[in-house]
Coordinates of C-alpha atoms in Angstrom, one line a residue:
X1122 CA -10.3 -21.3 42.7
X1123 CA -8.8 -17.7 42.9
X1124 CA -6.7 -16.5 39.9
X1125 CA -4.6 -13.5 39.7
X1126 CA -4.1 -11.5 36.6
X1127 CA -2.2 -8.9 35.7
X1128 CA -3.7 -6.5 32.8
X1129 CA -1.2 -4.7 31.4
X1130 CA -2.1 -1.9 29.1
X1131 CA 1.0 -0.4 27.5
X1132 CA -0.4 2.1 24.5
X1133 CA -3.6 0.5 24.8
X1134 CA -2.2 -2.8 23.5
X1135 CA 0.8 -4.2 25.8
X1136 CA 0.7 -7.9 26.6
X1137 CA -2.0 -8.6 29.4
X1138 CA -0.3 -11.3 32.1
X1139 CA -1.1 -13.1 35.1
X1140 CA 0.5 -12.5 38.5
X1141 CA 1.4 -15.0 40.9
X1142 CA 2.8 -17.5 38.2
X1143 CA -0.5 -18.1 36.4
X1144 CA -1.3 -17.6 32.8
X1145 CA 0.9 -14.9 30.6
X1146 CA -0.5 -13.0 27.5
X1147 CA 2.0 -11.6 24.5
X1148 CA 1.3 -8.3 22.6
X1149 CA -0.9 -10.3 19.8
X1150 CA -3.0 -11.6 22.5
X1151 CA -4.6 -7.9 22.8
X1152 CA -6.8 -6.7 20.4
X1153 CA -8.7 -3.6 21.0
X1154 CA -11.1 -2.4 18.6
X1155 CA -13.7 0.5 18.2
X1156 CA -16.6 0.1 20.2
X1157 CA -19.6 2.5 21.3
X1158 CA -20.9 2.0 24.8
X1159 CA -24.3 3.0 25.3
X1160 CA -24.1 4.4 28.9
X1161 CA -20.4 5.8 28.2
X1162 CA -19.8 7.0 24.4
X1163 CA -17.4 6.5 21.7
X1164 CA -14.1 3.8 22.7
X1165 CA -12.4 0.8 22.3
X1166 CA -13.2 -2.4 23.8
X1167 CA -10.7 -5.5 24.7
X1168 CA -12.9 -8.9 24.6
X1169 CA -12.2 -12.5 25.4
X1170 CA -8.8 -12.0 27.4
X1171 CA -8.3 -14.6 29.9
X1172 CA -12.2 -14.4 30.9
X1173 CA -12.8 -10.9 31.1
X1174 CA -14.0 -7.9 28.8
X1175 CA -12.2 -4.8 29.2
X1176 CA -13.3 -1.5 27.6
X1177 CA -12.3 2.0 27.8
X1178 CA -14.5 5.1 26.8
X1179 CA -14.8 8.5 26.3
X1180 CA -17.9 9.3 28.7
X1181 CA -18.0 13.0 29.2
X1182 CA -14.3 13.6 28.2
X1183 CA -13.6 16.5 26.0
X1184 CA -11.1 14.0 24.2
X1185 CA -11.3 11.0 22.7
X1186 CA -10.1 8.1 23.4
X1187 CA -7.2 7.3 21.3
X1188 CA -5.1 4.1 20.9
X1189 CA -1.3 5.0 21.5
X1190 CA 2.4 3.9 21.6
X1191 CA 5.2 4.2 24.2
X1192 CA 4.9 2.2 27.6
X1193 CA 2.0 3.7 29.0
X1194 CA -1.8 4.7 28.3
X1195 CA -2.5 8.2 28.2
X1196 CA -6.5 8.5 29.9
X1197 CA -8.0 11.7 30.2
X1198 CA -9.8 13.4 33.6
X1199 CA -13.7 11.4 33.1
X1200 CA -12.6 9.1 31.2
X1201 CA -14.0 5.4 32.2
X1202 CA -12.4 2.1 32.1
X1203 CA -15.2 -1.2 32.7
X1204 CA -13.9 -4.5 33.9
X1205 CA -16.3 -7.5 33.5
X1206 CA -15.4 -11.3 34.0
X1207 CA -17.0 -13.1 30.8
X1208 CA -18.4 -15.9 33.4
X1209 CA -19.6 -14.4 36.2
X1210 CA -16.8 -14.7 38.1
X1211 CA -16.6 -12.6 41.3
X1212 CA -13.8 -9.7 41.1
X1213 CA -12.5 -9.3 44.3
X1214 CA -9.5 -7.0 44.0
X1215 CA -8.3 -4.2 41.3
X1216 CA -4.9 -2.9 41.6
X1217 CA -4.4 0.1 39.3
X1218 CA -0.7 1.0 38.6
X1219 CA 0.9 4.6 36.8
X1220 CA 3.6 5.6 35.3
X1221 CA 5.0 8.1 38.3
X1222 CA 3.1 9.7 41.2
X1223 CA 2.8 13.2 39.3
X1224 CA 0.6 11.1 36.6
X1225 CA -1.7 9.5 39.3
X1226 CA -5.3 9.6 39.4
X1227 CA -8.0 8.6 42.2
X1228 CA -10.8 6.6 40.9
X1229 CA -14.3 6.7 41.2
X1230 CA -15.8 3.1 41.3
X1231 CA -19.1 1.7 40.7
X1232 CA -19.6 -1.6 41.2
X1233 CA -22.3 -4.0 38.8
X1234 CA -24.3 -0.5 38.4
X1235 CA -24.5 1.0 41.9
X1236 CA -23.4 4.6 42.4
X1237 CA -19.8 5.3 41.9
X1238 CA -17.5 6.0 45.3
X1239 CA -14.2 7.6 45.2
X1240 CA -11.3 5.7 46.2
X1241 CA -8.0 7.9 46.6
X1242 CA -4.3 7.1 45.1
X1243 CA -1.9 6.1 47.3
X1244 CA 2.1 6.8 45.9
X1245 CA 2.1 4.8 42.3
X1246 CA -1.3 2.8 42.5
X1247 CA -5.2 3.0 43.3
X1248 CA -6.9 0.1 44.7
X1249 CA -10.2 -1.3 44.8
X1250 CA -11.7 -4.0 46.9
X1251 CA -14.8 -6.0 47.6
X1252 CA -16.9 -8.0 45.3
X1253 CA -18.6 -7.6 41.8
X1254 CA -18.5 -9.1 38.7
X1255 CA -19.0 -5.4 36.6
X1256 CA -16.8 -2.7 37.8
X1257 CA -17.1 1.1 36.2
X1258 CA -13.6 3.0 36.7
X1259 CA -14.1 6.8 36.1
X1260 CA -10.6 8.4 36.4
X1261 CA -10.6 12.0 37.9
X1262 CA -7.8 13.4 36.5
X1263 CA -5.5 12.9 33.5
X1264 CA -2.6 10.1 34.4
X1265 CA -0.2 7.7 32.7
X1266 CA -1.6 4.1 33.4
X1267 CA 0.5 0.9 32.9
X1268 CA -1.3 -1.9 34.4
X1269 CA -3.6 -3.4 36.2
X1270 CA -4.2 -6.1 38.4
X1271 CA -7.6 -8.1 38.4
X1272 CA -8.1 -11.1 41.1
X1273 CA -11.3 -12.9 40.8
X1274 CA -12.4 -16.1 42.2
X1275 CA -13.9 -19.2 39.9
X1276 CA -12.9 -20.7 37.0
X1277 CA -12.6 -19.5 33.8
X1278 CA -13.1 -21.9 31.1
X1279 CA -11.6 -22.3 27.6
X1280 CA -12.6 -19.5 25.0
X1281 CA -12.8 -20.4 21.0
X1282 CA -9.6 -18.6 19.2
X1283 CA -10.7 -15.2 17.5
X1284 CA -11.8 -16.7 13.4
X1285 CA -9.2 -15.5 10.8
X1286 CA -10.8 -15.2 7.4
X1287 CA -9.9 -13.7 4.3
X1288 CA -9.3 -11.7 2.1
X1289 CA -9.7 -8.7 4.3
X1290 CA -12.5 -6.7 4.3
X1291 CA -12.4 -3.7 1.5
X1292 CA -13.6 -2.8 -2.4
X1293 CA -13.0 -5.7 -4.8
X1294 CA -13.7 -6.0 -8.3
X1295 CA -14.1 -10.0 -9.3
X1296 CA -16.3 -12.3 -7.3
X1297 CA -13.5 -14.2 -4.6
X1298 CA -13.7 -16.9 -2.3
X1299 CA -14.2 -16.5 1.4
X1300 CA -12.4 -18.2 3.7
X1301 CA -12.2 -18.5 7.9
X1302 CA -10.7 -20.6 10.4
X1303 CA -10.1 -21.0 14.0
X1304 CA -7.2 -22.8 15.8
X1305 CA -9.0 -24.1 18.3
X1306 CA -9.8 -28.0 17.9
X1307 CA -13.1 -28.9 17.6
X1308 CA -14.9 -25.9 17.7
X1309 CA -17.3 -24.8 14.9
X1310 CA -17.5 -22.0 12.8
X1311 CA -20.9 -20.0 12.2
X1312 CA -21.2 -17.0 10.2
X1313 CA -23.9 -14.7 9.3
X1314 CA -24.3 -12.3 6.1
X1315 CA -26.1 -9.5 6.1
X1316 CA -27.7 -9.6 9.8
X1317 CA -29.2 -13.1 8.9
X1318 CA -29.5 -16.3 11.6
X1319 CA -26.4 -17.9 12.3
X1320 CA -25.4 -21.0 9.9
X1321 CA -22.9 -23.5 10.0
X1322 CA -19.6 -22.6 7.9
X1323 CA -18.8 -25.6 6.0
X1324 CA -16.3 -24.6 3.8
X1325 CA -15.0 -21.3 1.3
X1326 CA -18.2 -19.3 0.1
X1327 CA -18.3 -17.5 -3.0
X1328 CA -19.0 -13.5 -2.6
X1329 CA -19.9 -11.6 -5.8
X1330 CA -21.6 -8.4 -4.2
X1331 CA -21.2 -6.4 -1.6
X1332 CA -21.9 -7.9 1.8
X1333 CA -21.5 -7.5 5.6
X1334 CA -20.4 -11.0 7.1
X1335 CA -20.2 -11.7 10.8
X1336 CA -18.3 -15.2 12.1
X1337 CA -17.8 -16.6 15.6
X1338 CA -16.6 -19.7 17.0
X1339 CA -18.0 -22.2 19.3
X1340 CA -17.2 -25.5 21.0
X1341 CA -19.6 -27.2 23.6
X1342 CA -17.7 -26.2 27.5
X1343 CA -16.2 -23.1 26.0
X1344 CA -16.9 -19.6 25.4
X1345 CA -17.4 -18.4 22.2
X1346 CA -15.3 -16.4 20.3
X1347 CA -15.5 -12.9 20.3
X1348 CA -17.5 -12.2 16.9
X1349 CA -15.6 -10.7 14.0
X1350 CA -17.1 -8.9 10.7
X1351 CA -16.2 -8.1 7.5
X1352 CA -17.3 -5.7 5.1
X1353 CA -16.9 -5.6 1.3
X1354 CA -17.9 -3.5 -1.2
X1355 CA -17.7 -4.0 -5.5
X1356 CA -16.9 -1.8 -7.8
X1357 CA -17.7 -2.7 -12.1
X1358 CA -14.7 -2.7 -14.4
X1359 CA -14.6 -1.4 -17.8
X1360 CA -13.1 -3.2 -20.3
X1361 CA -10.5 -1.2 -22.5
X1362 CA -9.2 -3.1 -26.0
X1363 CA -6.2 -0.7 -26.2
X1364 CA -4.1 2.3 -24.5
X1365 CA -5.9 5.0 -26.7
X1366 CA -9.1 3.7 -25.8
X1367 CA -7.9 3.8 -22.0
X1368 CA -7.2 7.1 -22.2
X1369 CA -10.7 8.1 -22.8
X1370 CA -11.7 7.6 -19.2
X1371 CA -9.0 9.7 -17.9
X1372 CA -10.3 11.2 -14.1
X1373 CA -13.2 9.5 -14.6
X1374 CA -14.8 7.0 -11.6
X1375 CA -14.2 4.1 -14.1
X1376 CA -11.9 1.2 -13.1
X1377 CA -10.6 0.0 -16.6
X1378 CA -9.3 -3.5 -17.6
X1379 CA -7.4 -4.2 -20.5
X1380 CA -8.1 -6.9 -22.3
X1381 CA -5.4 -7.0 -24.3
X1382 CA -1.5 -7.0 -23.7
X1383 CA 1.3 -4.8 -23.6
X1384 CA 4.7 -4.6 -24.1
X1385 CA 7.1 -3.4 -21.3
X1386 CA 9.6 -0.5 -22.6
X1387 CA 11.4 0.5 -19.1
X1388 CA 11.0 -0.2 -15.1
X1389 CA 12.5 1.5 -13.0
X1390 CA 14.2 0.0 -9.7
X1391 CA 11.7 0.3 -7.2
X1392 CA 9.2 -1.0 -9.6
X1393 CA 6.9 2.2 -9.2
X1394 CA 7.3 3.4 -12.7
X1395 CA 6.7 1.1 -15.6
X1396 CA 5.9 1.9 -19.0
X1397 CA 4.5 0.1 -22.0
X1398 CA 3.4 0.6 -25.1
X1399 CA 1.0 -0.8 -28.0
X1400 CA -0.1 0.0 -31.6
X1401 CA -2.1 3.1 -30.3
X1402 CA 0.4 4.5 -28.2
X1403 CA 2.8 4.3 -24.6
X1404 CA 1.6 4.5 -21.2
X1405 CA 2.9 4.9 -17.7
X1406 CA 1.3 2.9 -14.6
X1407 CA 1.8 3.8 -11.3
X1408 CA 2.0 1.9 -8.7
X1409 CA 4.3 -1.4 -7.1
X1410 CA 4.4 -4.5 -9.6
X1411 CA 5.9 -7.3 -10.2
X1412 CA 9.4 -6.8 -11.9
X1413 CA 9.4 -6.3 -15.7
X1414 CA 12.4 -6.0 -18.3
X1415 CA 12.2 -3.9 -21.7
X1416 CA 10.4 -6.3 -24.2
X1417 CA 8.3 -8.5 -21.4
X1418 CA 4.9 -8.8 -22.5
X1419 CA 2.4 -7.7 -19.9
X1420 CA -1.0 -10.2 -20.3
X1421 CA -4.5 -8.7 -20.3
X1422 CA -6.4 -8.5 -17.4
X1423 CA -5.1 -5.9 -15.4
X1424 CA -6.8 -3.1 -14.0
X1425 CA -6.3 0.8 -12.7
X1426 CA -7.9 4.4 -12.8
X1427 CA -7.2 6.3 -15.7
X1428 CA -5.5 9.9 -13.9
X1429 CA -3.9 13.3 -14.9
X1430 CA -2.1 14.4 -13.0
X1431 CA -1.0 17.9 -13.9
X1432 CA -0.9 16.6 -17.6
X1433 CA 1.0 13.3 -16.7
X1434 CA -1.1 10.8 -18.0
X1435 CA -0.7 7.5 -15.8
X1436 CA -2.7 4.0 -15.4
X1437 CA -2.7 4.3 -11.3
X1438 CA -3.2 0.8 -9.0
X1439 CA -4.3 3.1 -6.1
X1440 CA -8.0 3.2 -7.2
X1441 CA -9.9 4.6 -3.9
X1442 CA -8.2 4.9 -0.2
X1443 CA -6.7 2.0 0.8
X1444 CA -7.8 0.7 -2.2
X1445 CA -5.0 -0.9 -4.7
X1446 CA -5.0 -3.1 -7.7
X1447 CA -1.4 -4.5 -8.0
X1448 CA -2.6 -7.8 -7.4
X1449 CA -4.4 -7.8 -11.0
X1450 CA -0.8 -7.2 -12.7
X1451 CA 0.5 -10.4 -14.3
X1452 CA 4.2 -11.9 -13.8
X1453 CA 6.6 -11.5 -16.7
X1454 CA 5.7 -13.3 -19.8
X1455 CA 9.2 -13.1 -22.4
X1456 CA 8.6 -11.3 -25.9
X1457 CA 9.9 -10.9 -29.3
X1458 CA 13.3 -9.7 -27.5
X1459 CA 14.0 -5.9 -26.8
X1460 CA 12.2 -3.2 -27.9
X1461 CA 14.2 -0.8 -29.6
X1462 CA 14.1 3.2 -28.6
X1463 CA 12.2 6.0 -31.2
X1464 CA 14.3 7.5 -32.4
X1465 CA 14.3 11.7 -32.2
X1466 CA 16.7 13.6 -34.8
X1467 CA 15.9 16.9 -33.0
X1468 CA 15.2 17.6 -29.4
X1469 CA 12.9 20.6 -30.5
X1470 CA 10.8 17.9 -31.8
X1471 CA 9.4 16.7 -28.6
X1472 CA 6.2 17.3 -27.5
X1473 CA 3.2 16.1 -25.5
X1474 CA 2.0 13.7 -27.3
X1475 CA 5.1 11.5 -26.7
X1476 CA 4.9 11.7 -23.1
X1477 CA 5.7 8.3 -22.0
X1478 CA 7.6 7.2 -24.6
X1479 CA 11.3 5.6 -24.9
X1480 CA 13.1 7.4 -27.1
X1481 CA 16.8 8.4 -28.3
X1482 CA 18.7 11.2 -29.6
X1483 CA 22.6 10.3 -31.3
X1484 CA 25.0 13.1 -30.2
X1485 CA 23.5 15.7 -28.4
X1486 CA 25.0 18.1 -26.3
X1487 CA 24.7 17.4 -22.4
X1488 CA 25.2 19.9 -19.8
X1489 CA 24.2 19.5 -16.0
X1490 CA 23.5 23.0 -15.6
X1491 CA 23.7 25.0 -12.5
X1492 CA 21.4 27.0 -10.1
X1493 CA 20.1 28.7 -12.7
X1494 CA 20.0 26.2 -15.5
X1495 CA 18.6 22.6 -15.4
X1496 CA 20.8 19.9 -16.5
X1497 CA 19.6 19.4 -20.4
X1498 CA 20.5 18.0 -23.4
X1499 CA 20.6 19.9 -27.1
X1500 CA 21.3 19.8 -31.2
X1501 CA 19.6 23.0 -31.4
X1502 CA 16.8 23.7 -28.7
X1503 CA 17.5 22.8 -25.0
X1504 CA 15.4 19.7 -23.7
X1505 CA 15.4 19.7 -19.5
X1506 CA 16.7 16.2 -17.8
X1507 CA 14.9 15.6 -14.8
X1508 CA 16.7 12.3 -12.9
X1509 CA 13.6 10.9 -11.8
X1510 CA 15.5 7.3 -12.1
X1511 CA 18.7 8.4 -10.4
X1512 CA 21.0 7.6 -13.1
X1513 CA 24.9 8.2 -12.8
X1514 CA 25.7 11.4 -14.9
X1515 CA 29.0 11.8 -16.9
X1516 CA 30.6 14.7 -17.5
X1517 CA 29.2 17.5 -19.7
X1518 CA 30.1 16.3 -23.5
X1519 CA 28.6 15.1 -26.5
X1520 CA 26.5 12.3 -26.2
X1521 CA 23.9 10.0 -27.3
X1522 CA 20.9 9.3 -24.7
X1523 CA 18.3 7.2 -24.0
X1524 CA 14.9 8.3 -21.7
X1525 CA 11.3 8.6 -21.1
X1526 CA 9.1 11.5 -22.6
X1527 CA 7.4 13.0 -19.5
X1528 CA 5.2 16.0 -18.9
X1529 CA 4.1 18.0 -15.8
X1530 CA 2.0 21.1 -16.1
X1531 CA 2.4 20.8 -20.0
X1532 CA 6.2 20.9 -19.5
X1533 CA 7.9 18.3 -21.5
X1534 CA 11.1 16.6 -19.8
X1535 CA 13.2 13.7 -20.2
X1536 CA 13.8 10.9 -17.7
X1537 CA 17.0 10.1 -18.8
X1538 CA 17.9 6.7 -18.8
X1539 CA 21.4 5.8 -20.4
X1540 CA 24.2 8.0 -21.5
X1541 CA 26.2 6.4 -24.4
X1542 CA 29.4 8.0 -26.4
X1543 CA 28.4 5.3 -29.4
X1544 CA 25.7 6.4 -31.9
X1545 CA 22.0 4.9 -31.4
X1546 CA 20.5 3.6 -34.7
X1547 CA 17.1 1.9 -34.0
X1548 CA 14.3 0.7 -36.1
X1549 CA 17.2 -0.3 -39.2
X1550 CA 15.2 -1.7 -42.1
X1551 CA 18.3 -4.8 -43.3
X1552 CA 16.6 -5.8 -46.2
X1553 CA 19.4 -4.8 -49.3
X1554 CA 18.6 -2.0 -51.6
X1555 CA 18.8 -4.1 -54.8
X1556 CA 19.8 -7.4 -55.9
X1557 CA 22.4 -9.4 -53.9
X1558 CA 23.5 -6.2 -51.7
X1559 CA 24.5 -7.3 -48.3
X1560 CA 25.3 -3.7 -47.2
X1561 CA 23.4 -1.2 -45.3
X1562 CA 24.4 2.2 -44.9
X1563 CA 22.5 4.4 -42.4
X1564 CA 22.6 8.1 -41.0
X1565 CA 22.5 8.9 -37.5
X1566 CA 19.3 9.4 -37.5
X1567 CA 18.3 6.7 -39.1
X1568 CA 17.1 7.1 -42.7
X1569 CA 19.1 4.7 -45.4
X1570 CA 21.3 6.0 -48.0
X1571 CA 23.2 4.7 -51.2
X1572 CA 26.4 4.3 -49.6
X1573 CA 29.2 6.2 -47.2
X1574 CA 29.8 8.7 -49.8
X1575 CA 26.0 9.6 -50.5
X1576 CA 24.4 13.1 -49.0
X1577 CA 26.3 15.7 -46.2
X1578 CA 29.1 15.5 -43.8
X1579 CA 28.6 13.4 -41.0
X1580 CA 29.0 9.7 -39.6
X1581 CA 27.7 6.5 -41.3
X1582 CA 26.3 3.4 -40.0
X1583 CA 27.2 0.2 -42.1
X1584 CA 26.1 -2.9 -41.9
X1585 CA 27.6 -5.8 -43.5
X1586 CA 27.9 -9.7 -43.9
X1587 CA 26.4 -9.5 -40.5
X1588 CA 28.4 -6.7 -38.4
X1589 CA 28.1 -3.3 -38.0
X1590 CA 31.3 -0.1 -37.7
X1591 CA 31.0 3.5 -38.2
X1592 CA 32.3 5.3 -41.4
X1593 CA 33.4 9.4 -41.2
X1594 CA 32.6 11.3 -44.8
X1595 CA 34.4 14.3 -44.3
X1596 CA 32.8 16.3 -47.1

């Protein structure tokens, strides 16, 4: 029986179709991958399509061959394409179609191994005739190919679907299970680790070291699959009981784990930046997680690299090149309810050792700044706002603010995150001074006093019988 197909090769991965009415291939049908021929070089080669195998390659190009994107495939002057029918079906015909005459290229063509013979283009096209199952296409000049057309007589039986397995290959750090599949009914899956014989996949296999495994599919009166592999690679964790501890593997090649949790302080939109804290100190990781409020408690069992970078200090889920960890990060477990800012009395007090913290000041002095000045806040000594979180800013005033401790080459900054006209009181001890006292009375900054009246000028906090309002003392 004689079939027509049309091989189309937009960007080295358009949709390959038949002519004549036959059979029609979408862009997921194609799937070229890297492949070193040993007569030809380095290329890509295109298995399994509709019977036939179709490869290009460098040969003795001075440029690689390279995958690209538009409606056309750039090939280069010596650069070969082969054309093999899977069966040993007998080409009869190749049609070769280009972009426009100025991009057109006569062929050389060998057929099944014999010498190669020029065949010249004619307007758009080049064609080929006679009979082989194996043809060699050596282009002599650079052109823009879009298709081309294979006819070949016999029939081309069923092929087993391409296996899909997971997880992809790549660096993991847990032993997983591994899983494949093929859409095709009835056929059977074998799979071979390491280079070892062929064995029958009989359900999810448990991988716990690094391992290459190969997996094709096969039905009796069909061609096998094409054979996919899959590499992966481990990588030991290190188990950290705290953020100080953490810390002491900074830009090292450990991948640490905590063990223990942590308590989410801020998140910002995106979901890039999240900090925490715990008893030994605060933390930034890097890197896209799930989304977090101020006061969710974070689970152990998440992982990252320790990095500074340029004396940020950051938990980072990018551990090697295409290599992330996000997956380890727990959802949002609810905590003991928000977690309260630190509270700063001066902004000259700042310093490295807070970076990553959430902290407050109560009435400082905001200014936006201009092309000389950065925007920055101040009782005293100027602190520099960076909007790293793009946050809405007011007008310049007195005000209090919320933010983020941050350094970058051993300059601190503050990633503001609220501006507020009302005083910030955090950490308030309630219990009464003496006896049956239900009142509290609180500075700015947050130490207690006797009453309204008691120490300098300034405004008090009070709380009482369960409510809170500001008091004035004038002198």
């Amino acid at each position: 029986m004689r079939q027509y197909l049309l091989l189309s090769l937009l960007a080295l991965w358009q949709c390959f179709a038949a002519v004549a009415g036959t059979v029609s291939f979408s862009p997921s049908s194609v799937n070229w991958q890297a492949n070193t021929h040993a007569e030809y070089g380095a290329g890509y080669l295109w298995g399994g399509v509709e019977g036939l195998e179709v490869g290009l390659y460098k040969a003795t190009s001075t440029y690689s061959v390279t995958p690209g994107t538009g409606s056309y495939l750039k090939v280069r002057q010596n650069q070969v394409m082969e054309i093999a029918t899977l069966q040993g079906q007998m080409i009869t015909k190749i049609v070769v179609n280009y972009q426009t005459p100025k991009y057109t290229s006569s062929i050389y063509f060998g057929q099944n191994g014999d010498d190669s013979r020029l065949i010249e283009a004619s307007g758009t096209s080049t064609t080929w005739e006679g009979n082989a199952t194996r043809l060699k296409m050596k282009f002599s000049k650079d052109c823009n190919l879009v298709s081309v057309e294979v006819t070949y007589e016999g029939e081309v039986k069923e092929q087993v679907a391409k296996p899909v397995c997971t997880p992809a290959s790549g660096t993991y750090f847990e032993p997983f299970e591994w899983t494949a599949t093929t859409s095709t009914e009835g056929a059977t899956l074998l799979y071979s680790v390491n280079g070892d014989e062929f064995t029958t996949y009989t359900g999810p296999l448990t991988i716990s070291e690094g391992c290459t495994i190969d997996v094709k599919g096969v039905k009796d009166g069909a061609i096998d699959s094409e054979t996919v592999s899959f590499s992966y690679a481990f990588r030991p964790l290190t188990d950290v009981s705290s953020i100080a501890q953490a810390k002491e593997y900074l830009d090292t090649e450990e991948v640490v784990r905590f063990v223990n949790p942590v308590v989410v302080t801020f998140q910002n939109d995106i979901q890039y930046y999240t900090y925490v804290r715990d008893e030994t100190g605060c933390l930034l990781i890097y890197g896209m997680l799930p989304k977090y409020a101020n006061g969710d408690v974070m689970r152990g069992g998440f992982y990252g690299k320790m990095v500074n970078d340029h004396g940020m200090l950051k938990l980072v889920t990018a551990v090697d090149v295409d290599v992330k960890t996000n997956a380890s990060f727990p959802e949002a477990q609810p905590g003991e309810g928000e977690v309260e800012p630190v509270l700063i009395d001066k902004t000259a007090n700042v310093s490295t050792e807070m970076q990553s913290q959430y902290v407050a000041f109560n009435n400082v002095l905001f200014d936006q700044g201009n092309e000389d000045v950065n925007p920055y806040i101040s009782n005293g000594t100027r602190l520099t706002l960076n909007n790293y979180f793009g946050i809405e800013y007011p007008e310049n005033g007195m005000y209090s603010v919320t933010g983020i401790i941050s350094v970058w080459n051993d300059v601190v900054e503050l990633y503001p995150i609220a501006f507020s006209t009302d005083p910030i009181v955090t950490n308030i001890d309630a219990t009464p001074l003496s006896g049956n006292t239900t009142k509290a009375v609180y500075t700015l900054d947050g130490k207690r006093v006797a009453n309204e009246r008691a120490g300098q000028p300034g405004v008090r906090i009070v709380h009482e019988n369960g409510r809170s309002y500001k008091v004035l003392k004038r002198n």
